[in-house]
JSON list of C-alpha atoms in Angstrom, two decimals:
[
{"chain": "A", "resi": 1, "resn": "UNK", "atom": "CA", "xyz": [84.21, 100.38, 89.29]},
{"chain": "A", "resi": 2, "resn": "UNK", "atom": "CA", "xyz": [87.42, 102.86, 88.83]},
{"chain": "A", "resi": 3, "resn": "UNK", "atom": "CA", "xyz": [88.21, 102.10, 92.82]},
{"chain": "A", "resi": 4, "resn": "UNK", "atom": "CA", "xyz": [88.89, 98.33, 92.16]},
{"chain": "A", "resi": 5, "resn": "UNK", "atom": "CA", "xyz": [89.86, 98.31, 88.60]},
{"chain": "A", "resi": 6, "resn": "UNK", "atom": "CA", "xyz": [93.13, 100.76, 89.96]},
{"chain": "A", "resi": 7, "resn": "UNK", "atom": "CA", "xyz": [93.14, 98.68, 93.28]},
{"chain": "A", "resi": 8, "resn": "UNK", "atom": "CA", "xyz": [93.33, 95.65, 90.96]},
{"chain": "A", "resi": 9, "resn": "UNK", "atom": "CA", "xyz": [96.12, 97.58, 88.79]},
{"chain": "A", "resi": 10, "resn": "UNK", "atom": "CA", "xyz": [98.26, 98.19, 91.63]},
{"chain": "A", "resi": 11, "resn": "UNK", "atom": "CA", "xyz": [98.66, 94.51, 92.39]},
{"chain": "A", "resi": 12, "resn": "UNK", "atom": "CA", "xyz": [98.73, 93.05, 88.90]},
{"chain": "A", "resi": 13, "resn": "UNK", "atom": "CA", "xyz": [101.57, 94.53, 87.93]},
{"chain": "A", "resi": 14, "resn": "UNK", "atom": "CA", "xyz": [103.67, 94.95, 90.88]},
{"chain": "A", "resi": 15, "resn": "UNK", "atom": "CA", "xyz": [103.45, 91.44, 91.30]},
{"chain": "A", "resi": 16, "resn": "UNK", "atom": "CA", "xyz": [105.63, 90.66, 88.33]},
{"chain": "A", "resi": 17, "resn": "UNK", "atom": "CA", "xyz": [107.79, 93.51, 89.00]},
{"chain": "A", "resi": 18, "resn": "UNK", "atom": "CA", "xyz": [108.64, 92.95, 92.58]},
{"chain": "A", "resi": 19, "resn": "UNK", "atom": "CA", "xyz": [108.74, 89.34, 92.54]},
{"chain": "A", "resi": 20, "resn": "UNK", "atom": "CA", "xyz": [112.56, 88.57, 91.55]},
{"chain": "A", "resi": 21, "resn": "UNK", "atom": "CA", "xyz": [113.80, 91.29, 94.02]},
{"chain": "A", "resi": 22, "resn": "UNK", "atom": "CA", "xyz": [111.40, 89.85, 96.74]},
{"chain": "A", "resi": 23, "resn": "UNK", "atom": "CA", "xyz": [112.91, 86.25, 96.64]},
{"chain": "A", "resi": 24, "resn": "UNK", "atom": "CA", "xyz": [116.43, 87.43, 96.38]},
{"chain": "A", "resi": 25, "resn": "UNK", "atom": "CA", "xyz": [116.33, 89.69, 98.88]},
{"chain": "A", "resi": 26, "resn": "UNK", "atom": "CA", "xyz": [114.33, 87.68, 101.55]},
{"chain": "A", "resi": 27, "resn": "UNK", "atom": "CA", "xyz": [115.73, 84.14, 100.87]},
{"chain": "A", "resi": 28, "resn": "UNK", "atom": "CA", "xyz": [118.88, 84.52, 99.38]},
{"chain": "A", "resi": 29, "resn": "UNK", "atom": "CA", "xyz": [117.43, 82.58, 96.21]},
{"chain": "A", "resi": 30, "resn": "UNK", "atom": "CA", "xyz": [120.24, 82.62, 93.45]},
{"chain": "A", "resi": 31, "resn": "UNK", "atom": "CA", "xyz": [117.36, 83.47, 90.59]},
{"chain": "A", "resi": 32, "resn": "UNK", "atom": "CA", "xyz": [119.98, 81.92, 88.07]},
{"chain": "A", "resi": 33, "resn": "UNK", "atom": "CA", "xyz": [119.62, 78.34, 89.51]},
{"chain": "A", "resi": 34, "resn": "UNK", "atom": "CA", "xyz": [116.08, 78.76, 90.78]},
{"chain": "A", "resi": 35, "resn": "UNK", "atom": "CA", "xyz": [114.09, 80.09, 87.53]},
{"chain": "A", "resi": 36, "resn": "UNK", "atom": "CA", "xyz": [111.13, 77.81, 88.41]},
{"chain": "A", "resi": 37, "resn": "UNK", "atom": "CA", "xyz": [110.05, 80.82, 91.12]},
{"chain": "A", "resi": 38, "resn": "UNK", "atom": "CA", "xyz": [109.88, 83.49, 88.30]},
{"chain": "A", "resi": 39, "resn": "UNK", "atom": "CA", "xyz": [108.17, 80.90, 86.01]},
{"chain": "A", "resi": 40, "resn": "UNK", "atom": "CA", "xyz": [105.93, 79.76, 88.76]},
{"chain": "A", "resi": 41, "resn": "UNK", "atom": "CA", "xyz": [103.62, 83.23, 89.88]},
{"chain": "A", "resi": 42, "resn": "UNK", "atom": "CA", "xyz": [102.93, 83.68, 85.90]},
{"chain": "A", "resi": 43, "resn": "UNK", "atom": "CA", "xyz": [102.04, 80.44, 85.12]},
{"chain": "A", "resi": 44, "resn": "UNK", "atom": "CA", "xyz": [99.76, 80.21, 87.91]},
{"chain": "A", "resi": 45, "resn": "UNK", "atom": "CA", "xyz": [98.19, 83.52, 86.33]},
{"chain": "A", "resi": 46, "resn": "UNK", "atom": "CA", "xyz": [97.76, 81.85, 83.46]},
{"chain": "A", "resi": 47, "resn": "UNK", "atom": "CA", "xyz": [95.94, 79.16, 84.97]},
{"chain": "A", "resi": 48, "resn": "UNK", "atom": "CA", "xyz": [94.02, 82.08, 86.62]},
{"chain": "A", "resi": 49, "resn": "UNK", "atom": "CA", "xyz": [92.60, 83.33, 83.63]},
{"chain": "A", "resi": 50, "resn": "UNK", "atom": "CA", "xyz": [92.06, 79.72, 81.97]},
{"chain": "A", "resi": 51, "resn": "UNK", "atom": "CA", "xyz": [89.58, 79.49, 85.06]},
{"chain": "A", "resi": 52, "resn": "UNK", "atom": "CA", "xyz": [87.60, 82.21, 84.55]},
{"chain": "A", "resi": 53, "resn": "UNK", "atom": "CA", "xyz": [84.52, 80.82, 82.92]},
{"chain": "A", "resi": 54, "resn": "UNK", "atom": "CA", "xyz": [84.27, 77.98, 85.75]},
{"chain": "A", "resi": 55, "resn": "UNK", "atom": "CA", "xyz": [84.80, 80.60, 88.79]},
{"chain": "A", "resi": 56, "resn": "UNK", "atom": "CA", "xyz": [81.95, 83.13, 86.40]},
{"chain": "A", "resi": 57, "resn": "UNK", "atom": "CA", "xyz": [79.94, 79.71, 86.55]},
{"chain": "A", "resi": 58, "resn": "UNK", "atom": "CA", "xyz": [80.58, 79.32, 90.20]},
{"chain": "A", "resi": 59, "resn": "UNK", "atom": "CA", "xyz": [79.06, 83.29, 91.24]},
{"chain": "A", "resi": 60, "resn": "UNK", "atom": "CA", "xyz": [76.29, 83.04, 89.10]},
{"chain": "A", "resi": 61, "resn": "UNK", "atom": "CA", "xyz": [77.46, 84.85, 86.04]},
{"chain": "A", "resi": 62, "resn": "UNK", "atom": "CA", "xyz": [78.53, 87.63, 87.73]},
{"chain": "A", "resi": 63, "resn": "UNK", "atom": "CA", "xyz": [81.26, 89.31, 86.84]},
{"chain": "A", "resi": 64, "resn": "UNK", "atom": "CA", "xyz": [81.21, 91.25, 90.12]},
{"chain": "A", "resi": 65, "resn": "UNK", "atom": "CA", "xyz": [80.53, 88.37, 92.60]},
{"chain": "A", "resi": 66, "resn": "UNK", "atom": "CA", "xyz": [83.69, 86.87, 90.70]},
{"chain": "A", "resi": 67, "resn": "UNK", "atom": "CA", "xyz": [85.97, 90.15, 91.43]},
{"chain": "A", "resi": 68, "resn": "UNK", "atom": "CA", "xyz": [84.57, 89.99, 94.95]},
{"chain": "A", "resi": 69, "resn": "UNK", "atom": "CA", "xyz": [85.89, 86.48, 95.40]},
{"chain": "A", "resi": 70, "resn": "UNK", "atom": "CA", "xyz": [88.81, 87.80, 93.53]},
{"chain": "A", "resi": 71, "resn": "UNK", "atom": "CA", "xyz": [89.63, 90.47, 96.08]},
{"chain": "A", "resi": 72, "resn": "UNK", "atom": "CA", "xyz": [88.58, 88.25, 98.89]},
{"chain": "A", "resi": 73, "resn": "UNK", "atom": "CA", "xyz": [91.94, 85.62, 97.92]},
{"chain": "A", "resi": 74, "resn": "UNK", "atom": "CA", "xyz": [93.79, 88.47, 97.42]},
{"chain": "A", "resi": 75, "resn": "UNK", "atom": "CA", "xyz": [93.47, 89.80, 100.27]},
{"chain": "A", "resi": 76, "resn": "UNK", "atom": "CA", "xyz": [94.09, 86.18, 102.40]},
{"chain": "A", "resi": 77, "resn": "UNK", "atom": "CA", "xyz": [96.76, 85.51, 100.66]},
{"chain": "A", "resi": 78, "resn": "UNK", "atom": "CA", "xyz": [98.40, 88.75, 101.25]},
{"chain": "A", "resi": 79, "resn": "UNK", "atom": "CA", "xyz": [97.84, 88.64, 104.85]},
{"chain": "A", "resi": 80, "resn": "UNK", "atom": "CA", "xyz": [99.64, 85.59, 104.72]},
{"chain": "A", "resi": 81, "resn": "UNK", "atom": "CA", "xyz": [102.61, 87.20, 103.22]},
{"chain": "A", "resi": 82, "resn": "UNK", "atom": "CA", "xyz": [102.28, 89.64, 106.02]},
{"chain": "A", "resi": 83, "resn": "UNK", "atom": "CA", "xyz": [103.12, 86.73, 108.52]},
{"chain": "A", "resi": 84, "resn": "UNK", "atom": "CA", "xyz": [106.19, 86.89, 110.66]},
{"chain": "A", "resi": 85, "resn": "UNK", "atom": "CA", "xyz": [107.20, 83.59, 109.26]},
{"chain": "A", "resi": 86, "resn": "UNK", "atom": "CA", "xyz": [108.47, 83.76, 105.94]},
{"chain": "A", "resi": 87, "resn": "UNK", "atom": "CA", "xyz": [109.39, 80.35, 103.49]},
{"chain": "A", "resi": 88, "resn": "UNK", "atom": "CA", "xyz": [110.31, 80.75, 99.47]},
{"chain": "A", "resi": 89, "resn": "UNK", "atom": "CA", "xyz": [107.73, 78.15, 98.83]},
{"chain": "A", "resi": 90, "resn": "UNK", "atom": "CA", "xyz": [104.57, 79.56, 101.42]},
{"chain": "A", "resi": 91, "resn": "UNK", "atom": "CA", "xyz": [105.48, 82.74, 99.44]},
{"chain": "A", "resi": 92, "resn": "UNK", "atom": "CA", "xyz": [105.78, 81.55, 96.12]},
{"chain": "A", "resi": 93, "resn": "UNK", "atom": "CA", "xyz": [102.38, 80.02, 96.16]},
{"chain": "A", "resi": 94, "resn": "UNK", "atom": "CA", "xyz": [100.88, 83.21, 97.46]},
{"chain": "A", "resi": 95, "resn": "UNK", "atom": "CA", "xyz": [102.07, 85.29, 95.18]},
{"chain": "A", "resi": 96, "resn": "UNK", "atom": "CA", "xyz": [100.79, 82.99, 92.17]},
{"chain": "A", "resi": 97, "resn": "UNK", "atom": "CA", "xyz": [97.64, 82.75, 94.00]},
{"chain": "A", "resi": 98, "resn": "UNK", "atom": "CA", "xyz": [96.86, 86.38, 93.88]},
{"chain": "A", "resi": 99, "resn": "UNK", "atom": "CA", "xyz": [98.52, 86.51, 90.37]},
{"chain": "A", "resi": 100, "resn": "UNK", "atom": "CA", "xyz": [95.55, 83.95, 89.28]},
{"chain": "A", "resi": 101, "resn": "UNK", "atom": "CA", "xyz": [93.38, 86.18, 91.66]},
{"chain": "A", "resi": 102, "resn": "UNK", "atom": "CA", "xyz": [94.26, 89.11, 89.95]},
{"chain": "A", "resi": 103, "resn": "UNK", "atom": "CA", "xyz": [93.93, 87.71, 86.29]},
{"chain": "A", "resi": 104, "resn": "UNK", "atom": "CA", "xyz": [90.29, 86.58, 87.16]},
{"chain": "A", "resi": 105, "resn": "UNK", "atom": "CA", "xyz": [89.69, 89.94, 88.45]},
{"chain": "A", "resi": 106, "resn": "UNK", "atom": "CA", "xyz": [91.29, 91.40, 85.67]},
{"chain": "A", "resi": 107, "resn": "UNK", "atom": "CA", "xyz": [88.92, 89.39, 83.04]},
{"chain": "A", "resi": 108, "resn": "UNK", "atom": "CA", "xyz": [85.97, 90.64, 85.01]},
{"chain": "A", "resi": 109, "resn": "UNK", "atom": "CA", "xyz": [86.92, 94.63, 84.94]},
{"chain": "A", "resi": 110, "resn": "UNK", "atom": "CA", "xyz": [88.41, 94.76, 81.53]},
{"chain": "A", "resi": 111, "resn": "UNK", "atom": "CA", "xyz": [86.41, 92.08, 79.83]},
{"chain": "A", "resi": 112, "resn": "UNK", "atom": "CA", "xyz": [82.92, 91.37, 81.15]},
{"chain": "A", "resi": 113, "resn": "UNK", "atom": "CA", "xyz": [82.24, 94.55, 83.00]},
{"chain": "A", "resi": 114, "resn": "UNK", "atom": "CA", "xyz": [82.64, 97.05, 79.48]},
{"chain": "A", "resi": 115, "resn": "UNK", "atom": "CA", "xyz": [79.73, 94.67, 77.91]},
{"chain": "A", "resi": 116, "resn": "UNK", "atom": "CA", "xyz": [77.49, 95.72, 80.34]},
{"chain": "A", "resi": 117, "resn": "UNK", "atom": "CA", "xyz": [77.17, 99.00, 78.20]},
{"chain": "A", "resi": 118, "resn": "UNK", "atom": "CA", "xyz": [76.16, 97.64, 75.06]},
{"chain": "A", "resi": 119, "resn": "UNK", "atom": "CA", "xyz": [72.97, 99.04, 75.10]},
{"chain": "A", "resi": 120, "resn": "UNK", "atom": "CA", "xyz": [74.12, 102.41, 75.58]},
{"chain": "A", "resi": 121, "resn": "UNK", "atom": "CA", "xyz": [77.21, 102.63, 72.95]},
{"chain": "A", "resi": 122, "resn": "UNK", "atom": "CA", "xyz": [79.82, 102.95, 75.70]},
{"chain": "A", "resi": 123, "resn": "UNK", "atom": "CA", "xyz": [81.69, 99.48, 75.67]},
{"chain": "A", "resi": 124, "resn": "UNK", "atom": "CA", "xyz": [84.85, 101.07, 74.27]},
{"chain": "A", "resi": 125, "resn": "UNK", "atom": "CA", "xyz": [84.48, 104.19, 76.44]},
{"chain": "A", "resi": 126, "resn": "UNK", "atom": "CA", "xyz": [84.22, 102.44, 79.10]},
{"chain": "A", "resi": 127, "resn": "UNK", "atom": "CA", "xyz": [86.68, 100.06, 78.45]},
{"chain": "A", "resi": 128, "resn": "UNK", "atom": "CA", "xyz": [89.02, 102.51, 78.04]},
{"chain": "A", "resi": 129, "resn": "UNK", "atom": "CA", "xyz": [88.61, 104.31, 81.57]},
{"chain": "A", "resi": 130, "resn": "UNK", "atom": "CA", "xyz": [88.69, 101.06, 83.00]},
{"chain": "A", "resi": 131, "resn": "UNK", "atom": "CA", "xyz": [92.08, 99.98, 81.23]},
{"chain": "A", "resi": 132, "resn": "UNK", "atom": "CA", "xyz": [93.25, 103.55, 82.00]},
{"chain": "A", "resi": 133, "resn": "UNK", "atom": "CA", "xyz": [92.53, 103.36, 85.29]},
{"chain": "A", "resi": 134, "resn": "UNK", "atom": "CA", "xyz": [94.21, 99.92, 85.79]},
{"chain": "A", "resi": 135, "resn": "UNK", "atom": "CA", "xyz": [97.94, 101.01, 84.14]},
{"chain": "A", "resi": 136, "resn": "UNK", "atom": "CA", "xyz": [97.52, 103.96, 85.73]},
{"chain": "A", "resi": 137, "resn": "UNK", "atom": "CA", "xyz": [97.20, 102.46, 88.92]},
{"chain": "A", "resi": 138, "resn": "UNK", "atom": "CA", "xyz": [100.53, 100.03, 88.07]},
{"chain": "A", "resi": 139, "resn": "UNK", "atom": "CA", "xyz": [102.77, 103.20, 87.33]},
{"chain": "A", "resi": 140, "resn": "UNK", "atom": "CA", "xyz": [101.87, 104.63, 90.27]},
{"chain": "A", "resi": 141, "resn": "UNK", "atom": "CA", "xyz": [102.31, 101.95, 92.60]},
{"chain": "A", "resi": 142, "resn": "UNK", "atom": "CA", "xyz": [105.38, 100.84, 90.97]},
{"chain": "A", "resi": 143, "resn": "UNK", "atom": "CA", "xyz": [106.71, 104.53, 91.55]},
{"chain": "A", "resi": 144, "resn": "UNK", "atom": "CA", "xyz": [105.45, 104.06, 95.42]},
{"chain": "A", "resi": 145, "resn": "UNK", "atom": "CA", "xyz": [106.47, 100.70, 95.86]},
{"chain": "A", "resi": 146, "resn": "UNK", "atom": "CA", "xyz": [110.23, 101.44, 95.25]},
{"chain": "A", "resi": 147, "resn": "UNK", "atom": "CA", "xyz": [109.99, 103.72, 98.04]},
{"chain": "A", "resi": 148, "resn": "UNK", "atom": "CA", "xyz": [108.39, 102.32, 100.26]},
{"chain": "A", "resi": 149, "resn": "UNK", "atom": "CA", "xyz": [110.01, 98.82, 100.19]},
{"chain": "A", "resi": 150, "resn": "UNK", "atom": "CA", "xyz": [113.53, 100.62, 100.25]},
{"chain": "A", "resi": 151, "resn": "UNK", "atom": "CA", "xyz": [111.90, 102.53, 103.79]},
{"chain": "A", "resi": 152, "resn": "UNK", "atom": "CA", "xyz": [109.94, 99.72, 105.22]},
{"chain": "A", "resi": 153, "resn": "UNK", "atom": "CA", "xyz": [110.45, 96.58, 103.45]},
{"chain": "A", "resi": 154, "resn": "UNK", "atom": "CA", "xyz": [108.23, 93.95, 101.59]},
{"chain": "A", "resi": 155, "resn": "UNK", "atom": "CA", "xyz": [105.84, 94.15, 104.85]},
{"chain": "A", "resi": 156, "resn": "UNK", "atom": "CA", "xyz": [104.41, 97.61, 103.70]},
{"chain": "A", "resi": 157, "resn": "UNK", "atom": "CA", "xyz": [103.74, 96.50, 100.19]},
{"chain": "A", "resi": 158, "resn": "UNK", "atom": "CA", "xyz": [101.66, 92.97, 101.07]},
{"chain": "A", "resi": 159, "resn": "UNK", "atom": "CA", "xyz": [100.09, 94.72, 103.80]},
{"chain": "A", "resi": 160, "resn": "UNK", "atom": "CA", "xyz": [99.10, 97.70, 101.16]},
{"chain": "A", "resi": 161, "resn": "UNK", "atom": "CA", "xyz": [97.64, 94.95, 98.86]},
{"chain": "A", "resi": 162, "resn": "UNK", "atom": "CA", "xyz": [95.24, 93.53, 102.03]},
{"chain": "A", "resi": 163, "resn": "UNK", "atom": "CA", "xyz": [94.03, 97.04, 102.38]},
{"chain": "A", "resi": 164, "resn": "UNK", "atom": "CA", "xyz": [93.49, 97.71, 98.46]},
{"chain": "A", "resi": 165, "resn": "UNK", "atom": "CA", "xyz": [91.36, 94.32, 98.35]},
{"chain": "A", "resi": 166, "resn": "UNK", "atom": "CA", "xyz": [89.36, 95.40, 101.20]},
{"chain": "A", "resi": 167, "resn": "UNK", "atom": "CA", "xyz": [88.90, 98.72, 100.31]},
{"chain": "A", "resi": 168, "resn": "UNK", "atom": "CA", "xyz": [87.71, 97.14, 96.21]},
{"chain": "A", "resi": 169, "resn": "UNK", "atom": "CA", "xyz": [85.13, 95.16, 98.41]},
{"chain": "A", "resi": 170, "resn": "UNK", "atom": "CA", "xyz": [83.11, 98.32, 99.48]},
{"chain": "A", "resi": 171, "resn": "UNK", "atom": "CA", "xyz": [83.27, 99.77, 96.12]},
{"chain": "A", "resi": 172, "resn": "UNK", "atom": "CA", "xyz": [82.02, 96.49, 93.50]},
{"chain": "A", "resi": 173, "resn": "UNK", "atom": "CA", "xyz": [78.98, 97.24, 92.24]},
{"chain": "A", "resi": 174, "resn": "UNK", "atom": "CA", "xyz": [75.76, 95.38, 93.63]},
{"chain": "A", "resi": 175, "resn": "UNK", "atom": "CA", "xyz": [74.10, 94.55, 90.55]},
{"chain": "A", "resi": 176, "resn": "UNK", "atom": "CA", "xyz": [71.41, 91.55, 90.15]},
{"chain": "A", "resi": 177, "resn": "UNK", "atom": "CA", "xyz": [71.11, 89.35, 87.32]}
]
């Protein structure tokens, strides 16, 4: 579960990080006049994790069939990003779709996951690897990231997230309930 809870990490925060620099630099967006796109991707995140216990209801109540459809918008919507075509609108709403992906996701690896270890004593030890693992994961890609958009442009980084949401696909748990 440490593959997609720093897969997960890597997103999360460079989402909210990246975001203002993204629009200005790709659209021209004066940020002062146009708050609504800052205010947009986080509210949507909000509504992300507000919609947790319907999308747990959805996958059967479980918490790893939800991070699996988690990764699976994630991953759409940052192909989509990866598109030649670029509006401020197409890419606002995909960014606050895999914010809201992201905070499900999140709720599933930091919240539900941990109980799973109740019987065993470890729901704070575990818990703490995974949240760890997760801000971890957001320092390093933030350090990368700066890089790597400087060398080779917002492309890299969406692209990057499509391959982290793959790769968390192969590495979820299978467990019944």
């Amino acid at each position: 579960m440490l593959v997609p809870a720093f897969c997960h990490g890597v997103m999360k925060d460079n989402i909210s990080l990246w975001m203002a620099a993204f629009f200005v630099t790709s659209f021209s967006i004066d940020l002062k006049k146009s708050s609504w796109f800052l205010l947009f991707i986080p509210a949507i995140g909000l509504l992300g994790k507000m919609c947790y216990s319907f999308v747990y209801q959805l996958c059967g109540r479980n918490e790893n069939k939800v991070s699996f459809f988690g990764f699976i918008v994630c991953g759409i919507a940052a192909a989509v990003l990866c598109m030649p075509f670029k509006h401020p609108i197409l890419s606002m709403f995909c960014l606050g779709v895999i914010y809201a992906a992201v905070s499900v996701i999140n709720t599933s690896i930091l919240s539900i996951y941990p109980l799973s270890f109740a019987k065993s004593g470890n729901i704070a030890t575990v818990s703490g690897l995974m949240d760890f693992g997760v801000y971890f994961a957001a320092g390093v890609g933030s350090a990368i990231y700066g890089v790597v958009i400087a060398n080779f442009g917002y492309f890299a980084m969406f692209a990057s997230w499509v391959a982290l949401s793959v790769i968390s696909l192969f590495f979820l748990p299978n467990r019944k309930k």
